CSV table of C-alpha atoms in Angstrom, one decimal:
chain,number,residue,atom,x,y,z
A,1,MET,CA,-71.3,42.2,-19.1
A,2,SER,CA,-71.0,42.9,-22.8
A,3,THR,CA,-70.6,40.6,-25.7
A,4,SER,CA,-67.4,41.5,-27.7
A,5,THR,CA,-64.1,40.4,-28.8
A,6,PRO,CA,-61.8,39.7,-25.9
A,7,THR,CA,-58.5,41.5,-25.4
A,8,ALA,CA,-55.9,39.7,-27.5
A,9,VAL,CA,-53.3,37.7,-25.6
A,10,LEU,CA,-50.1,37.3,-27.6
A,11,GLY,CA,-47.6,34.6,-26.9
A,12,PRO,CA,-44.1,33.9,-28.1
A,13,THR,CA,-45.6,31.7,-30.8
A,14,GLN,CA,-48.7,32.0,-32.9
A,15,PRO,CA,-49.6,28.5,-34.1
A,16,PRO,CA,-52.7,27.9,-36.2
A,17,ALA,CA,-56.0,28.5,-34.5
A,18,PRO,CA,-58.0,25.4,-33.5
A,19,ALA,CA,-61.1,24.2,-35.3
A,20,PRO,CA,-64.2,24.0,-35.0
A,21,ALA,CA,-65.8,27.4,-35.7
A,22,VAL,CA,-64.5,30.0,-38.2
A,23,ALA,CA,-66.0,32.9,-36.3
A,24,ALA,CA,-64.3,31.8,-33.1
A,25,GLN,CA,-61.0,31.3,-34.9
A,26,ALA,CA,-61.1,34.9,-36.2
A,27,LYS,CA,-61.9,36.4,-32.8
A,28,LEU,CA,-59.3,34.4,-30.9
A,29,SER,CA,-56.5,34.6,-33.4
A,30,GLY,CA,-53.2,35.7,-31.8
A,31,ARG,CA,-54.1,34.4,-28.3
A,32,LEU,CA,-51.8,32.1,-26.3
A,33,MET,CA,-54.1,29.0,-26.4
A,34,SER,CA,-52.4,27.3,-23.5
A,35,LEU,CA,-53.3,30.2,-21.2
A,36,ASP,CA,-57.0,29.9,-22.2
A,37,VAL,CA,-56.9,26.1,-21.7
A,38,PHE,CA,-55.3,26.5,-18.3
A,39,ARG,CA,-57.9,29.1,-17.3
A,40,GLY,CA,-60.6,26.7,-18.6
A,41,MET,CA,-59.4,23.8,-16.5
A,42,THR,CA,-59.4,26.1,-13.5
A,43,ILE,CA,-63.0,27.2,-14.1
A,44,ALA,CA,-64.1,23.6,-14.7
A,45,GLY,CA,-62.4,22.7,-11.4
A,46,MET,CA,-64.1,25.6,-9.7
A,47,LEU,CA,-67.6,24.4,-10.9
A,48,LEU,CA,-66.8,20.8,-9.9
A,49,VAL,CA,-65.9,21.6,-6.3
A,50,ASN,CA,-68.6,24.2,-5.8
A,51,ASN,CA,-71.5,22.1,-6.9
A,52,PRO,CA,-71.6,18.6,-5.3
A,53,GLY,CA,-75.0,16.8,-5.2
A,54,THR,CA,-74.9,17.1,-1.4
A,55,TRP,CA,-72.4,18.8,0.9
A,56,SER,CA,-72.6,15.8,3.2
A,57,ALA,CA,-71.0,13.4,0.7
A,58,ILE,CA,-67.8,14.8,-0.9
A,59,TYR,CA,-64.5,13.0,-1.7
A,60,PRO,CA,-61.7,14.5,0.4
A,61,PRO,CA,-59.7,16.0,-2.6
A,62,LEU,CA,-62.8,18.0,-3.6
A,63,LYS,CA,-62.9,19.7,-0.1
A,64,HIS,CA,-60.9,22.6,1.1
A,65,ALA,CA,-58.4,21.8,3.8
A,66,ALA,CA,-60.1,22.1,7.2
A,67,TRP,CA,-57.6,24.9,8.2
A,68,HIS,CA,-53.8,24.6,7.7
A,69,GLY,CA,-52.6,22.6,4.8
A,70,TRP,CA,-54.0,22.2,1.3
A,71,THR,CA,-55.9,20.0,-1.1
A,72,PRO,CA,-56.3,20.2,-4.9
A,73,THR,CA,-59.4,22.3,-4.2
A,74,ASP,CA,-57.3,24.9,-2.5
A,75,LEU,CA,-55.3,25.5,-5.7
A,76,ILE,CA,-58.2,26.7,-7.9
A,77,PHE,CA,-58.8,30.3,-6.7
A,78,PRO,CA,-55.1,31.2,-6.6
A,79,PHE,CA,-54.6,29.6,-10.0
A,80,PHE,CA,-57.3,32.0,-11.4
A,81,LEU,CA,-55.6,35.1,-9.9
A,82,PHE,CA,-52.2,33.9,-11.2
A,83,ILE,CA,-53.7,33.4,-14.7
A,84,ALA,CA,-55.3,36.9,-14.5
A,85,GLY,CA,-51.8,38.3,-13.8
A,86,VAL,CA,-50.2,36.5,-16.7
A,87,ALA,CA,-53.0,37.6,-19.1
A,88,MET,CA,-52.7,41.2,-17.9
A,89,THR,CA,-49.1,41.6,-19.1
A,90,PHE,CA,-50.1,40.6,-22.7
A,91,SER,CA,-53.2,42.7,-22.9
A,92,PHE,CA,-51.5,45.8,-21.4
A,93,GLY,CA,-48.4,45.2,-23.6
A,94,LYS,CA,-50.6,45.3,-26.7
A,95,LEU,CA,-52.3,48.5,-25.5
A,96,ARG,CA,-48.9,50.1,-24.8
A,97,ASP,CA,-47.7,49.0,-28.3
A,98,GLN,CA,-50.8,50.8,-29.7
A,99,GLY,CA,-49.8,54.0,-27.9
A,100,ALA,CA,-52.7,54.0,-25.4
A,101,PRO,CA,-52.0,56.4,-22.5
A,102,ARG,CA,-51.5,54.7,-19.2
A,103,GLY,CA,-54.2,56.8,-17.6
A,104,GLN,CA,-56.7,55.6,-20.1
A,105,VAL,CA,-55.7,52.0,-19.5
A,106,MET,CA,-56.0,52.5,-15.8
A,107,GLY,CA,-59.5,53.9,-16.2
A,108,LYS,CA,-60.6,50.9,-18.2
A,109,ALA,CA,-59.1,48.6,-15.7
A,110,ALA,CA,-60.9,50.4,-12.8
A,111,LYS,CA,-64.3,50.1,-14.6
A,112,ARG,CA,-63.7,46.4,-15.2
A,113,SER,CA,-62.8,45.9,-11.5
A,114,LEU,CA,-65.9,47.8,-10.4
A,115,LYS,CA,-68.1,45.7,-12.7
A,116,LEU,CA,-66.6,42.5,-11.2
A,117,ILE,CA,-67.3,43.7,-7.6
A,118,LEU,CA,-70.9,44.7,-8.6
A,119,LEU,CA,-71.4,41.3,-10.2
A,120,GLY,CA,-70.2,39.6,-7.0
A,121,LEU,CA,-72.7,41.6,-4.9
A,122,ILE,CA,-75.5,40.9,-7.4
A,123,LEU,CA,-74.7,37.2,-7.2
A,124,GLN,CA,-74.6,37.1,-3.4
A,125,SER,CA,-77.9,39.0,-3.0
A,126,TYR,CA,-80.1,36.6,-4.9
A,127,PRO,CA,-83.1,36.4,-4.7
A,128,TRP,CA,-83.0,40.1,-5.1
A,129,TRP,CA,-86.7,40.7,-4.5
A,130,SER,CA,-86.7,39.2,-1.0
A,131,TYR,CA,-83.1,39.5,0.1
A,132,ASP,CA,-82.3,41.0,3.5
A,133,TYR,CA,-79.6,43.5,2.4
A,134,SER,CA,-78.8,44.2,6.0
A,135,THR,CA,-76.9,40.9,6.0
A,136,LEU,CA,-75.4,41.1,2.6
A,137,ARG,CA,-71.9,39.6,2.5
A,138,PHE,CA,-69.5,42.3,1.2
A,139,PRO,CA,-66.4,40.2,0.4
A,140,GLY,CA,-66.5,37.4,-2.2
A,141,VAL,CA,-64.8,35.7,-5.0
A,142,LEU,CA,-65.6,38.1,-7.8
A,143,GLN,CA,-65.0,41.0,-5.4
A,144,ARG,CA,-61.5,39.8,-4.6
A,145,ILE,CA,-60.8,39.3,-8.3
A,146,GLY,CA,-61.9,42.9,-8.9
A,147,VAL,CA,-59.9,44.4,-6.1
A,148,VAL,CA,-56.7,42.4,-7.0
A,149,LEU,CA,-56.9,43.5,-10.7
A,150,LEU,CA,-57.4,47.1,-9.6
A,151,ALA,CA,-54.4,47.0,-7.3
A,152,VAL,CA,-52.1,45.1,-9.7
A,153,THR,CA,-52.9,47.4,-12.7
A,154,PRO,CA,-50.8,50.5,-11.6
A,155,VAL,CA,-47.9,48.2,-10.6
A,156,VAL,CA,-47.9,46.7,-14.1
A,157,LEU,CA,-48.3,50.1,-15.9
A,158,TRP,CA,-45.8,52.2,-14.0
A,159,LEU,CA,-43.2,49.8,-12.6
A,160,ARG,CA,-40.6,47.5,-14.2
A,161,PRO,CA,-40.4,43.8,-13.4
A,162,LYS,CA,-37.7,44.2,-10.7
A,163,ALA,CA,-39.9,46.8,-8.9
A,164,GLN,CA,-43.0,44.6,-9.4
A,165,ALA,CA,-41.1,41.7,-7.7
A,166,ALA,CA,-40.1,44.1,-4.9
A,167,VAL,CA,-43.8,45.1,-4.4
A,168,ALA,CA,-44.8,41.4,-4.3
A,169,ALA,CA,-42.1,40.6,-1.7
A,170,ALA,CA,-43.1,43.6,0.4
A,171,LEU,CA,-46.7,42.5,0.5
A,172,LEU,CA,-45.9,38.9,1.5
A,173,LEU,CA,-43.4,39.8,4.1
A,174,GLY,CA,-45.5,42.6,5.4
A,175,TYR,CA,-48.6,40.4,5.7
A,176,TRP,CA,-46.5,37.8,7.6
A,177,ALA,CA,-45.3,40.5,10.0
A,178,LEU,CA,-48.8,41.9,10.6
A,179,LEU,CA,-50.3,38.5,11.4
A,180,SER,CA,-47.3,37.5,13.5
A,181,TRP,CA,-46.6,40.6,15.6
A,182,VAL,CA,-49.6,42.9,15.7
A,183,PRO,CA,-51.7,41.9,18.7
A,184,VAL,CA,-55.5,41.3,18.4
A,185,PRO,CA,-57.4,42.8,21.3
A,186,GLY,CA,-58.2,40.1,23.8
A,187,ILE,CA,-56.3,37.4,22.0
A,188,GLY,CA,-52.7,38.6,21.3
A,189,ALA,CA,-50.3,38.3,18.4
A,190,GLY,CA,-49.5,35.4,16.2
A,191,VAL,CA,-52.7,33.4,16.8
A,192,TRP,CA,-53.8,31.8,13.5
A,193,GLU,CA,-56.9,30.0,14.6
A,194,PRO,CA,-60.3,30.6,12.9
A,195,SER,CA,-61.7,34.1,13.8
A,196,LYS,CA,-58.7,34.9,16.0
A,197,ASP,CA,-56.2,36.4,13.5
A,198,LEU,CA,-55.8,40.1,12.8
A,199,GLY,CA,-57.6,39.9,9.5
A,200,ALA,CA,-60.7,38.4,11.1
A,201,TYR,CA,-60.6,41.2,13.8
A,202,LEU,CA,-60.4,43.9,11.1
A,203,ASP,CA,-63.2,42.4,9.1
A,204,ARG,CA,-65.5,42.3,12.1
A,205,LEU,CA,-64.5,45.9,12.9
A,206,ILE,CA,-65.0,47.3,9.4
A,207,PHE,CA,-67.7,45.1,7.9
A,208,THR,CA,-69.4,44.1,11.1
A,209,THR,CA,-70.5,40.5,11.8
A,210,ASP,CA,-73.6,40.9,9.7
A,211,HIS,CA,-71.6,41.1,6.5
A,212,LEU,CA,-69.2,38.2,6.7
A,213,TRP,CA,-69.2,34.7,5.2
A,214,SER,CA,-68.7,32.1,8.0
A,215,SER,CA,-71.7,30.6,9.8
A,216,SER,CA,-70.3,32.1,13.0
A,217,LYS,CA,-70.1,35.5,11.3
A,218,THR,CA,-66.6,36.0,12.8
A,219,TRP,CA,-64.3,35.8,9.8
A,220,ASP,CA,-64.3,35.7,6.0
A,221,PRO,CA,-62.0,33.8,3.6
A,222,GLU,CA,-62.0,36.8,1.2
A,223,GLY,CA,-61.5,39.4,3.9
A,224,LEU,CA,-59.7,42.8,3.6
A,225,LEU,CA,-56.3,42.0,5.0
A,226,SER,CA,-55.8,38.7,3.2
A,227,THR,CA,-56.4,40.6,0.0
A,228,LEU,CA,-52.8,41.9,0.3
A,229,PRO,CA,-51.1,38.6,-0.3
A,230,ALA,CA,-53.8,37.8,-2.9
A,231,ILE,CA,-52.4,40.8,-4.8
A,232,GLY,CA,-49.1,39.1,-4.4
A,233,THR,CA,-50.5,36.1,-6.2
A,234,GLY,CA,-51.6,38.3,-9.1
A,235,LEU,CA,-48.2,40.0,-9.3
A,236,LEU,CA,-46.4,36.6,-9.5
A,237,GLY,CA,-48.6,35.9,-12.4
A,238,VAL,CA,-47.6,39.3,-13.9
A,239,LEU,CA,-43.9,38.4,-13.5
A,240,THR,CA,-44.5,35.1,-15.2
A,241,GLY,CA,-46.3,36.8,-18.1
A,242,GLU,CA,-43.4,39.2,-18.5
A,243,TRP,CA,-41.0,36.3,-18.7
A,244,ILE,CA,-43.1,34.5,-21.3
A,245,ARG,CA,-43.2,37.7,-23.4
A,246,ARG,CA,-39.5,38.0,-23.6
A,247,LYS,CA,-38.2,37.9,-27.1
A,248,ASP,CA,-34.7,36.6,-26.3
A,249,LEU,CA,-35.9,33.2,-24.9
A,250,ASP,CA,-36.4,30.2,-27.1
A,251,ARG,CA,-39.1,27.6,-26.2
A,252,ARG,CA,-36.7,25.3,-24.4
A,253,ASP,CA,-35.2,28.0,-22.2
A,254,LEU,CA,-38.6,29.4,-21.4
A,255,LEU,CA,-40.0,26.0,-20.4
A,256,LEU,CA,-36.9,25.1,-18.4
A,257,GLY,CA,-37.0,28.5,-16.6
A,258,LEU,CA,-40.7,28.2,-15.8
A,259,PHE,CA,-40.3,24.7,-14.3
A,260,LEU,CA,-37.3,25.6,-12.3
A,261,ALA,CA,-38.7,28.9,-11.0
A,262,GLY,CA,-42.0,27.1,-10.1
A,263,GLY,CA,-40.1,24.5,-8.2
A,264,VAL,CA,-38.1,27.1,-6.3
A,265,LEU,CA,-41.3,28.9,-5.3
A,266,MET,CA,-42.9,25.6,-4.2
A,267,VAL,CA,-39.9,24.8,-2.0
A,268,LEU,CA,-39.8,28.3,-0.5
A,269,GLY,CA,-43.5,28.0,0.2
A,270,LEU,CA,-43.0,24.7,2.0
A,271,MET,CA,-40.1,26.1,4.0
A,272,TRP,CA,-42.2,29.1,5.0
A,273,HIS,CA,-44.9,26.7,6.0
A,274,TRP,CA,-42.8,25.7,9.0
A,275,VAL,CA,-43.3,29.2,10.6
A,276,PHE,CA,-46.3,30.6,8.6
A,277,PRO,CA,-48.5,27.6,7.7
A,278,ILE,CA,-50.0,27.2,4.2
A,279,ASN,CA,-53.6,28.2,4.7
A,280,LYS,CA,-56.1,29.1,2.0
A,281,ALA,CA,-58.6,30.8,4.4
A,282,LEU,CA,-55.9,33.1,5.6
A,283,TRP,CA,-54.2,33.3,2.2
A,284,THR,CA,-50.9,33.1,3.9
A,285,SER,CA,-47.6,34.1,2.3
A,286,SER,CA,-46.4,30.5,2.2
A,287,TYR,CA,-49.7,29.6,0.4
A,288,VAL,CA,-49.0,32.3,-2.2
A,289,LEU,CA,-45.5,31.1,-3.0
A,290,PHE,CA,-46.5,27.4,-3.1
A,291,THR,CA,-49.6,27.8,-5.3
A,292,ALA,CA,-47.9,30.3,-7.6
A,293,GLY,CA,-45.1,27.8,-8.1
A,294,MET,CA,-47.5,25.1,-8.8
A,295,GLY,CA,-49.4,27.3,-11.2
A,296,MET,CA,-46.2,28.2,-13.0
A,297,GLN,CA,-45.4,24.6,-13.6
A,298,ALA,CA,-49.0,23.8,-14.6
A,299,LEU,CA,-48.9,26.6,-17.2
A,300,ALA,CA,-45.5,25.4,-18.5
A,301,THR,CA,-46.9,21.9,-18.9
A,302,THR,CA,-50.0,23.2,-20.7
A,303,TYR,CA,-47.9,25.4,-22.9
A,304,TRP,CA,-45.6,22.5,-23.9
A,305,VAL,CA,-48.5,20.2,-24.7
A,306,VAL,CA,-50.8,22.7,-26.5
A,307,ASP,CA,-48.6,25.3,-28.0
A,308,VAL,CA,-45.3,23.5,-28.5
A,309,GLN,CA,-46.4,19.9,-29.3
A,310,GLY,CA,-49.6,21.0,-30.9
A,311,TYR,CA,-51.8,18.5,-29.1
A,312,ARG,CA,-55.1,20.5,-29.0
A,313,ARG,CA,-58.1,18.3,-29.7
A,314,TRP,CA,-58.2,17.1,-26.0
A,315,ALA,CA,-58.1,20.8,-24.9
A,316,MET,CA,-61.2,22.1,-26.7
A,317,PRO,CA,-63.6,21.4,-23.8
A,318,PHE,CA,-61.4,23.5,-21.6
A,319,LEU,CA,-60.8,26.2,-24.2
A,320,VAL,CA,-64.5,26.9,-24.5
A,321,TYR,CA,-64.5,27.5,-20.7
A,322,GLY,CA,-61.4,29.5,-20.7
A,323,VAL,CA,-62.5,32.1,-23.3
A,324,ASN,CA,-65.7,32.8,-21.4
A,325,ALA,CA,-64.4,32.3,-17.9
A,326,ILE,CA,-66.3,35.0,-16.0
A,327,ALA,CA,-69.5,34.3,-17.9
A,328,ALA,CA,-69.2,30.6,-17.0
A,329,PHE,CA,-68.6,31.3,-13.3
A,330,PHE,CA,-71.3,34.0,-12.9
A,331,LEU,CA,-74.0,32.2,-14.8
A,332,SER,CA,-73.3,28.8,-13.2
A,333,SER,CA,-73.2,30.3,-9.7
A,334,LEU,CA,-76.4,32.2,-10.3
A,335,VAL,CA,-78.2,29.0,-11.5
A,336,ALA,CA,-76.8,27.1,-8.5
A,337,ARG,CA,-78.3,29.7,-6.2
A,338,ILE,CA,-81.6,29.4,-8.0
A,339,LEU,CA,-81.6,25.6,-7.6
A,340,VAL,CA,-81.1,25.9,-3.8
A,341,THR,CA,-83.5,28.8,-3.3
A,342,HIS,CA,-86.6,27.7,-5.1
A,343,LYS,CA,-88.6,24.7,-3.8
A,344,VAL,CA,-90.9,22.0,-5.3
A,345,PRO,CA,-93.0,19.2,-3.7
A,346,GLY,CA,-90.8,16.3,-2.6
A,347,PRO,CA,-91.6,12.5,-2.8
A,348,ALA,CA,-93.8,12.7,0.3
A,349,GLY,CA,-95.3,16.1,-0.6
A,350,GLU,CA,-92.8,18.0,1.6
A,351,PRO,CA,-91.1,21.1,0.1
A,352,ILE,CA,-87.6,20.3,-1.3
A,353,THR,CA,-85.2,22.5,-3.2
A,354,LEU,CA,-84.9,22.1,-6.9
A,355,LYS,CA,-81.3,20.9,-6.5
A,356,GLY,CA,-82.5,18.4,-3.9
A,357,TRP,CA,-85.2,17.1,-6.2
A,358,LEU,CA,-82.8,16.7,-9.1
A,359,PHE,CA,-80.3,14.9,-6.9
A,360,GLU,CA,-82.8,12.6,-5.3
A,361,THR,CA,-84.7,11.9,-8.5
A,362,LEU,CA,-81.9,11.5,-11.1
A,363,PHE,CA,-78.7,10.5,-9.2
A,364,THR,CA,-79.5,8.8,-5.8
A,365,PRO,CA,-81.5,6.0,-7.4
A,366,VAL,CA,-78.6,5.2,-9.9
A,367,PHE,CA,-75.7,5.3,-7.5
A,368,ALA,CA,-75.7,3.3,-4.3
A,369,ASN,CA,-72.8,5.2,-2.8
A,370,PRO,CA,-73.7,8.7,-1.8
A,371,LEU,CA,-70.2,9.9,-2.6
A,372,ASN,CA,-70.5,8.7,-6.2
A,373,ALA,CA,-74.0,10.2,-6.6
A,374,SER,CA,-72.8,13.5,-5.3
A,375,LEU,CA,-69.8,13.4,-7.7
A,376,ALA,CA,-72.0,12.4,-10.6
A,377,TYR,CA,-74.2,15.5,-10.0
A,378,ALA,CA,-71.1,17.8,-9.9
A,379,LEU,CA,-69.7,16.3,-13.1
A,380,THR,CA,-73.1,16.6,-14.8
A,381,TYR,CA,-73.2,20.3,-13.8
A,382,VAL,CA,-69.7,20.8,-15.3
A,383,LEU,CA,-70.7,19.1,-18.5
A,384,PHE,CA,-73.9,21.1,-18.8
A,385,TRP,CA,-72.1,24.4,-18.7
A,386,MET,CA,-69.3,23.1,-20.9
A,387,GLY,CA,-72.0,22.4,-23.5
A,388,LEU,CA,-73.4,25.9,-23.2
A,389,MET,CA,-69.9,27.5,-23.4
A,390,ALA,CA,-69.2,25.3,-26.5
A,391,LEU,CA,-72.3,26.6,-28.2
A,392,MET,CA,-71.3,30.2,-27.4
A,393,TYR,CA,-67.8,29.4,-28.8
A,394,LYS,CA,-69.2,28.0,-32.0
A,395,ARG,CA,-71.3,31.1,-32.5
A,396,GLY,CA,-68.3,33.4,-31.9
A,397,ILE,CA,-69.8,34.8,-28.7
A,398,PHE,CA,-67.3,35.9,-26.1
A,399,VAL,CA,-68.4,37.8,-23.0
A,400,LYS,CA,-66.1,40.1,-21.2
A,401,VAL,CA,-66.6,42.5,-18.3
């Protein structure tokens, strides 16, 4: 990762930059603030659900759905990919306006994707000095982001919006067809139970069971085949960004269009759910439409509040997350791994993880309800990193890959 000015994100309006730091204002001028705020809310939510005080005490909305269906937690990752697609249209549009050759832009995007994949593998192999690399998990969150960005880039650079929409539709319909009609050896076709779908079979075949996520080592939520519909999520973000960039739409028409289109996508996703259930682990096509529709409406709401109405003071905590999103995710995830890897003497002298010691010492004695203690730990973790990101923001430090 390098410290530099992030790629400018231009919106249909360019309202005055927010306080509090002159350096930050200068580096972020011209960005669509609502997009950064939405990204920041997504990252804050990601930290919240990934860092409970104990995994044995979590409020249901902060858990992933057991299998089919969804919870608020299941919206976070697709929101991030959707946002990445929206931002891509603005950053690439600026580069095209500057006359940058498409091959050069593609090369930069490929380097960024490879860096994200490498960061994901570095994160998953901590502690590096004693890690058994024969069991390194190959898929992961940052790896999926990198692959999706790499796949979406040529579509954005060489195809017009109608063709981009056609590619997205082909990916979603094709994924549905593959999971519905291609038989899995020994199981058959159209079986969408854990480890029994076509994607899980291909992951075991290609990665082998030593390099997968689940405790059973039989499937992975960021597997190869489910990356196809995840690319569709990114492309729906791209199409949304292309819509926002249109010069012939006023704010009212833009907001109305985003809300209506988002509602249509959500309804289509719910209808598809009847035959191809909404499922985050499988990243089903119905899940893509539903979450993209909800993301579209969430972005429209944020745009109306922040960029149209000008209510910004409340958004500053999320803005500082949003302009350093990858840094916040990587560093917070690395520290979380350190806290569960290294041990200290517990109350009775027994070894206990640093996280366990913090939770038992600072939170359990204060909160009688384990659920509240676990939530308080997660909120404290979010606030800690928010403070660090605010300090970086004040100093005008923005880290990009």
